mmCIF file of C-alpha atoms and ligand atoms in Angstrom:
data_model
loop_
_atom_site.group_PDB
_atom_site.id
_atom_site.type_symbol
_atom_site.label_atom_id
_atom_site.label_comp_id
_atom_site.label_asym_id
_atom_site.label_seq_id
_atom_site.Cartn_x
_atom_site.Cartn_y
_atom_site.Cartn_z
ATOM 1 C CA UNK P 234 102.402 -3.171 50.815
ATOM 2 C CA UNK P 235 102.454 -6.932 50.574
ATOM 3 C CA UNK P 236 99.253 -8.143 52.313
ATOM 4 C CA UNK P 237 97.411 -11.126 50.937
ATOM 5 C CA UNK P 238 97.288 -11.782 47.209
ATOM 6 C CA UNK P 239 94.633 -13.713 45.316
ATOM 7 C CA UNK P 240 95.643 -15.468 42.106
ATOM 8 C CA UNK P 241 92.303 -16.073 40.359
ATOM 9 C CA UNK P 242 92.355 -18.110 37.179
ATOM 10 C CA UNK P 243 90.058 -19.529 34.534
ATOM 11 C CA UNK P 244 90.992 -22.666 32.659
ATOM 12 C CA UNK P 245 89.544 -25.294 30.370
ATOM 13 C CA UNK P 246 92.405 -27.727 29.875
ATOM 14 C CA UNK P 247 94.609 -26.854 32.899
ATOM 15 C CA UNK P 248 97.384 -24.967 31.097
ATOM 16 C CA UNK P 249 96.407 -21.664 32.728
ATOM 17 C CA UNK P 250 95.878 -23.287 36.122
ATOM 18 C CA UNK P 251 99.501 -24.490 36.018
ATOM 19 C CA UNK P 252 100.692 -20.991 35.126
ATOM 20 C CA UNK P 253 98.652 -19.644 38.066
ATOM 21 C CA UNK P 254 100.243 -22.244 40.335
ATOM 22 C CA UNK P 255 103.745 -21.186 39.297
ATOM 23 C CA UNK P 256 102.905 -17.523 39.901
ATOM 24 C CA UNK P 257 101.478 -18.345 43.340
ATOM 25 C CA UNK P 258 104.564 -20.372 44.296
ATOM 26 C CA UNK P 259 106.955 -17.661 43.130
ATOM 27 C CA UNK P 260 105.016 -14.994 45.037
ATOM 28 C CA UNK P 261 105.246 -17.152 48.169
ATOM 29 C CA UNK P 262 108.980 -17.727 47.614
ATOM 30 C CA UNK P 263 109.305 -13.952 47.409
ATOM 31 C CA UNK P 264 107.606 -13.600 50.795
ATOM 32 C CA UNK P 265 104.164 -12.597 49.492
ATOM 33 C CA UNK P 266 101.234 -14.384 51.136
ATOM 34 C CA UNK P 267 99.285 -15.756 48.149
ATOM 35 C CA UNK P 268 96.447 -18.139 47.416
ATOM 36 C CA UNK P 269 95.174 -19.433 44.093
ATOM 37 C CA UNK P 270 91.489 -20.035 43.376
ATOM 38 C CA UNK P 271 89.443 -20.845 40.288
ATOM 39 C CA UNK P 272 87.796 -17.548 39.293
ATOM 40 C CA UNK P 273 84.356 -19.168 39.232
ATOM 41 C CA UNK P 274 84.678 -20.134 42.918
ATOM 42 C CA UNK P 275 85.722 -16.734 44.216
ATOM 43 C CA UNK P 276 83.002 -14.753 45.933
ATOM 44 C CA UNK P 277 84.028 -11.592 47.738
ATOM 45 C CA UNK P 278 87.575 -10.331 47.383
ATOM 46 C CA UNK P 279 87.542 -8.063 50.438
ATOM 47 C CA UNK P 280 90.043 -10.328 52.217
ATOM 48 C CA UNK P 281 92.679 -9.704 49.540
ATOM 49 C CA UNK P 282 94.924 -6.692 49.143
ATOM 50 C CA UNK P 283 95.959 -7.386 45.549
ATOM 51 C CA UNK P 284 94.804 -9.696 42.775
ATOM 52 C CA UNK P 285 96.358 -11.483 39.800
ATOM 53 C CA UNK P 286 93.792 -12.622 37.211
ATOM 54 C CA UNK P 287 94.682 -15.112 34.496
ATOM 55 C CA UNK P 288 92.702 -16.588 31.650
ATOM 56 C CA UNK P 289 93.262 -18.573 28.486
ATOM 57 C CA UNK P 290 92.261 -16.992 25.200
ATOM 58 C CA UNK P 291 89.575 -18.798 23.253
ATOM 59 C CA UNK P 292 88.374 -17.365 19.943
ATOM 60 C CA UNK P 293 90.041 -14.062 20.715
ATOM 61 C CA UNK P 294 88.676 -13.470 24.182
ATOM 62 C CA UNK P 295 89.044 -14.515 27.802
ATOM 63 C CA UNK P 296 87.297 -17.576 29.223
ATOM 64 C CA UNK P 297 83.810 -16.805 30.553
ATOM 65 C CA UNK P 298 84.777 -17.539 34.192
ATOM 66 C CA UNK P 299 87.381 -14.777 34.113
ATOM 67 C CA UNK P 300 85.026 -12.337 32.362
ATOM 68 C CA UNK P 301 82.303 -13.030 34.898
ATOM 69 C CA UNK P 302 84.697 -12.628 37.821
ATOM 70 C CA UNK P 303 85.798 -9.229 36.529
ATOM 71 C CA UNK P 304 82.201 -8.164 35.895
ATOM 72 C CA UNK P 305 81.030 -9.116 39.406
ATOM 73 C CA UNK P 306 84.075 -7.761 41.238
ATOM 74 C CA UNK P 307 84.708 -4.739 39.085
ATOM 75 C CA UNK P 308 84.341 -2.149 41.819
ATOM 76 C CA UNK P 309 86.461 -4.015 44.370
ATOM 77 C CA UNK P 310 89.093 -4.775 41.744
ATOM 78 C CA UNK P 311 89.394 -1.147 40.739
ATOM 79 C CA UNK P 312 90.351 -0.291 44.343
ATOM 80 C CA UNK P 313 93.231 -2.796 44.499
ATOM 81 C CA UNK P 314 96.457 -3.369 42.616
ATOM 82 C CA UNK P 315 95.607 -5.915 39.915
ATOM 83 C CA UNK P 316 97.770 -7.647 37.335
ATOM 84 C CA UNK P 317 96.384 -9.603 34.378
ATOM 85 C CA UNK P 318 97.776 -12.414 32.293
ATOM 86 C CA UNK P 319 96.470 -14.164 29.204
ATOM 87 C CA UNK P 320 97.629 -17.592 28.080
ATOM 88 C CA UNK P 321 97.241 -18.297 24.427
ATOM 89 C CA UNK P 322 99.623 -18.362 21.516
ATOM 90 C CA UNK P 323 100.482 -21.877 20.410
ATOM 91 C CA UNK P 324 103.863 -20.814 19.052
ATOM 92 C CA UNK P 325 107.012 -19.278 20.590
ATOM 93 C CA UNK P 326 105.900 -15.679 19.896
ATOM 94 C CA UNK P 327 105.078 -14.837 23.532
ATOM 95 C CA UNK P 328 108.632 -15.717 24.592
ATOM 96 C CA UNK P 329 110.081 -13.607 21.812
ATOM 97 C CA UNK P 330 108.155 -10.342 22.157
ATOM 98 C CA UNK P 331 105.494 -8.545 24.161
ATOM 99 C CA UNK P 332 102.078 -9.491 22.867
ATOM 100 C CA UNK P 333 99.499 -6.812 23.645
ATOM 101 C CA UNK P 334 96.192 -7.772 25.217
ATOM 102 C CA UNK P 335 93.351 -8.568 22.826
ATOM 103 C CA UNK P 336 90.890 -5.634 22.582
ATOM 104 C CA UNK P 337 88.393 -7.036 25.104
ATOM 105 C CA UNK P 338 91.164 -7.621 27.648
ATOM 106 C CA UNK P 339 92.524 -4.142 27.026
ATOM 107 C CA UNK P 340 89.046 -2.874 27.958
ATOM 108 C CA UNK P 341 89.209 -4.837 31.221
ATOM 109 C CA UNK P 342 92.670 -3.440 31.906
ATOM 110 C CA UNK P 343 91.374 0.110 31.515
ATOM 111 C CA UNK P 344 88.082 -0.487 33.351
ATOM 112 C CA UNK P 345 89.669 -1.796 36.532
ATOM 113 C CA UNK P 346 92.841 0.302 36.285
ATOM 114 C CA UNK P 347 95.004 -2.814 36.272
ATOM 115 C CA UNK P 348 98.711 -2.251 36.753
ATOM 116 C CA UNK P 349 99.749 -4.461 33.876
ATOM 117 C CA UNK P 350 99.104 -7.315 31.505
ATOM 118 C CA UNK P 351 101.271 -10.002 29.992
ATOM 119 C CA UNK P 352 100.575 -12.662 27.383
ATOM 120 C CA UNK P 353 102.190 -16.029 28.024
ATOM 121 C CA UNK P 354 102.458 -18.826 25.504
ATOM 122 C CA UNK P 355 99.709 -21.418 25.739
ATOM 123 C CA UNK P 356 99.511 -25.181 25.786
ATOM 124 C CA UNK P 357 97.292 -27.615 23.974
ATOM 125 C CA UNK P 358 97.960 -31.253 24.738
ATOM 126 C CA UNK P 359 96.684 -34.346 22.960
ATOM 127 C CA UNK P 360 94.159 -35.036 25.720
ATOM 128 C CA UNK P 361 92.404 -31.636 25.374
ATOM 129 C CA UNK P 362 88.649 -31.909 25.068
ATOM 130 C CA UNK P 363 86.436 -30.414 22.378
ATOM 131 C CA UNK P 364 86.086 -30.712 18.641
ATOM 132 C CA UNK P 365 87.981 -27.503 17.812
ATOM 133 C CA UNK P 366 90.871 -28.483 20.086
ATOM 134 C CA UNK P 367 91.123 -31.886 18.420
ATOM 135 C CA UNK P 368 91.159 -30.234 14.986
ATOM 136 C CA UNK P 369 94.053 -27.981 16.020
ATOM 137 C CA UNK P 370 95.967 -30.956 17.433
ATOM 138 C CA UNK P 371 95.260 -33.007 14.312
ATOM 139 C CA UNK P 372 96.655 -30.234 12.153
ATOM 140 C CA UNK P 373 99.901 -30.438 14.158
ATOM 141 C CA UNK P 374 99.488 -27.044 15.836
ATOM 142 C CA UNK P 375 99.253 -28.186 19.448
ATOM 143 C CA UNK P 376 102.092 -28.318 21.961
ATOM 144 C CA UNK P 377 103.328 -26.627 25.107
ATOM 145 C CA UNK P 378 104.591 -23.081 24.570
ATOM 146 C CA UNK P 379 104.506 -21.979 28.204
ATOM 147 C CA UNK P 380 107.811 -20.402 29.218
ATOM 148 C CA UNK P 381 108.094 -21.018 32.944
ATOM 149 C CA UNK P 382 111.247 -18.911 33.233
ATOM 150 C CA UNK P 383 109.365 -15.981 31.745
ATOM 151 C CA UNK P 384 106.368 -16.680 34.010
ATOM 152 C CA UNK P 385 108.568 -16.827 37.139
ATOM 153 C CA UNK P 386 110.403 -13.639 36.207
ATOM 154 C CA UNK P 387 107.096 -11.830 35.733
ATOM 155 C CA UNK P 388 105.828 -13.055 39.122
ATOM 156 C CA UNK P 389 109.073 -11.891 40.749
ATOM 157 C CA UNK P 390 108.541 -8.420 39.327
ATOM 158 C CA UNK P 391 104.955 -8.379 40.586
ATOM 159 C CA UNK P 392 106.266 -9.354 44.041
ATOM 160 C CA UNK P 393 108.830 -6.570 43.891
ATOM 161 C CA UNK P 394 106.139 -4.054 42.959
ATOM 162 C CA UNK P 395 103.989 -5.283 45.829
ATOM 163 C CA UNK P 396 106.894 -4.837 48.207
ATOM 164 C CA UNK P 397 107.277 -1.338 46.875
ATOM 165 C CA UNK P 398 110.730 -1.979 45.440
ATOM 166 C CA UNK P 399 111.780 0.162 42.543
ATOM 167 C CA UNK P 400 112.036 -2.201 39.596
ATOM 168 C CA UNK P 401 111.857 -2.128 35.855
ATOM 169 C CA UNK P 402 108.256 -2.439 34.724
ATOM 170 C CA UNK P 403 107.035 -6.021 34.253
ATOM 171 C CA UNK P 404 106.704 -7.089 30.631
ATOM 172 C CA UNK P 405 103.345 -5.695 29.833
ATOM 173 C CA UNK P 406 101.437 -3.824 27.230
HETATM 174 C C1 LIG Q 45 89.336 -23.847 20.216
HETATM 175 C C2 LIG Q 45 90.542 -23.063 20.647
HETATM 176 C C3 LIG Q 45 90.580 -21.711 20.389
HETATM 177 C C4 LIG Q 45 91.721 -20.966 20.775
HETATM 178 N N1 LIG Q 45 91.752 -19.616 20.517
HETATM 179 C C5 LIG Q 45 92.878 -18.909 20.818
HETATM 180 C C6 LIG Q 45 92.944 -17.516 20.530
HETATM 181 O O1 LIG Q 45 92.021 -16.900 20.034
HETATM 182 N N2 LIG Q 45 94.105 -16.860 20.822
HETATM 183 C C7 LIG Q 45 95.185 -17.501 21.380
HETATM 184 O O2 LIG Q 45 96.219 -16.873 21.596
HETATM 185 N N3 LIG Q 45 95.107 -18.828 21.724
HETATM 186 C C8 LIG Q 45 94.000 -19.531 21.450
HETATM 187 N N4 LIG Q 45 93.913 -20.861 21.787
HETATM 188 C C9 LIG Q 45 94.996 -21.478 22.561
HETATM 189 C C10 LIG Q 45 94.630 -21.533 24.051
HETATM 190 O O3 LIG Q 45 94.445 -20.243 24.565
HETATM 191 C C11 LIG Q 45 95.755 -22.244 24.829
HETATM 192 O O4 LIG Q 45 95.729 -23.587 24.464
HETATM 193 C C12 LIG Q 45 95.603 -22.058 26.327
HETATM 194 O O5 LIG Q 45 96.865 -22.224 26.950
HETATM 195 C C13 LIG Q 45 94.603 -23.012 26.939
HETATM 196 O O6 LIG Q 45 94.528 -22.810 28.327
HETATM 197 P P1 LIG Q 45 93.727 -23.771 29.311
HETATM 198 O O7 LIG Q 45 94.325 -25.155 29.171
HETATM 199 O O8 LIG Q 45 93.940 -23.187 30.641
HETATM 200 O O9 LIG Q 45 92.282 -23.782 28.900
HETATM 201 C C14 LIG Q 45 92.810 -21.608 21.421
HETATM 202 C C15 LIG Q 45 92.724 -22.985 21.679
HETATM 203 C C16 LIG Q 45 91.611 -23.711 21.298
HETATM 204 C C17 LIG Q 45 91.565 -25.183 21.603
#
């Protein structure tokens, strides 16, 4: 099946939105009809055959927009192929090894029978808003750790799974 794919994302400082955009573009390049939408703006998902949900990690959990989206669409999501991604670590760890979902995201994965999850490196730029973000930047721990080659490769594997190709499992935990 390919059908139409929704890439729903939450974001505070745009890092995750840019990851979602890359995934959407790669899916399209792979011949999969895809649209990206902020999770908070998505109503019904009946028009979509598969869904990718992405969220940044803040204080060890997903952004509230992504949590709310999953809560409201739980039943519909559990009837479709769904892949999850988290964007978080502000170091190269996500490029170096599989980082399992945080416990709350693992619960989501199980609850909606998602096909997989991946953690991508995060990004925190100097212009990020919020006191805590500024403290992290001030302590020299900001930066862009998104690995767009890794992101594209993951999206290609999702596309292959959607097409029903036999492929190695996407990096997931
Ligand atoms: C206050 C704050 C708390 C954060 N907490 C976590 C965390 O618990 N785990 C993690 O991996 N990354 C954490 N991060 C890093 C963010 O997840 C990362 O910057 C992410 O890419 C931001 O995405 P966004 O720009 O789409 O909001 C935190 C960043 C900030 C500013």
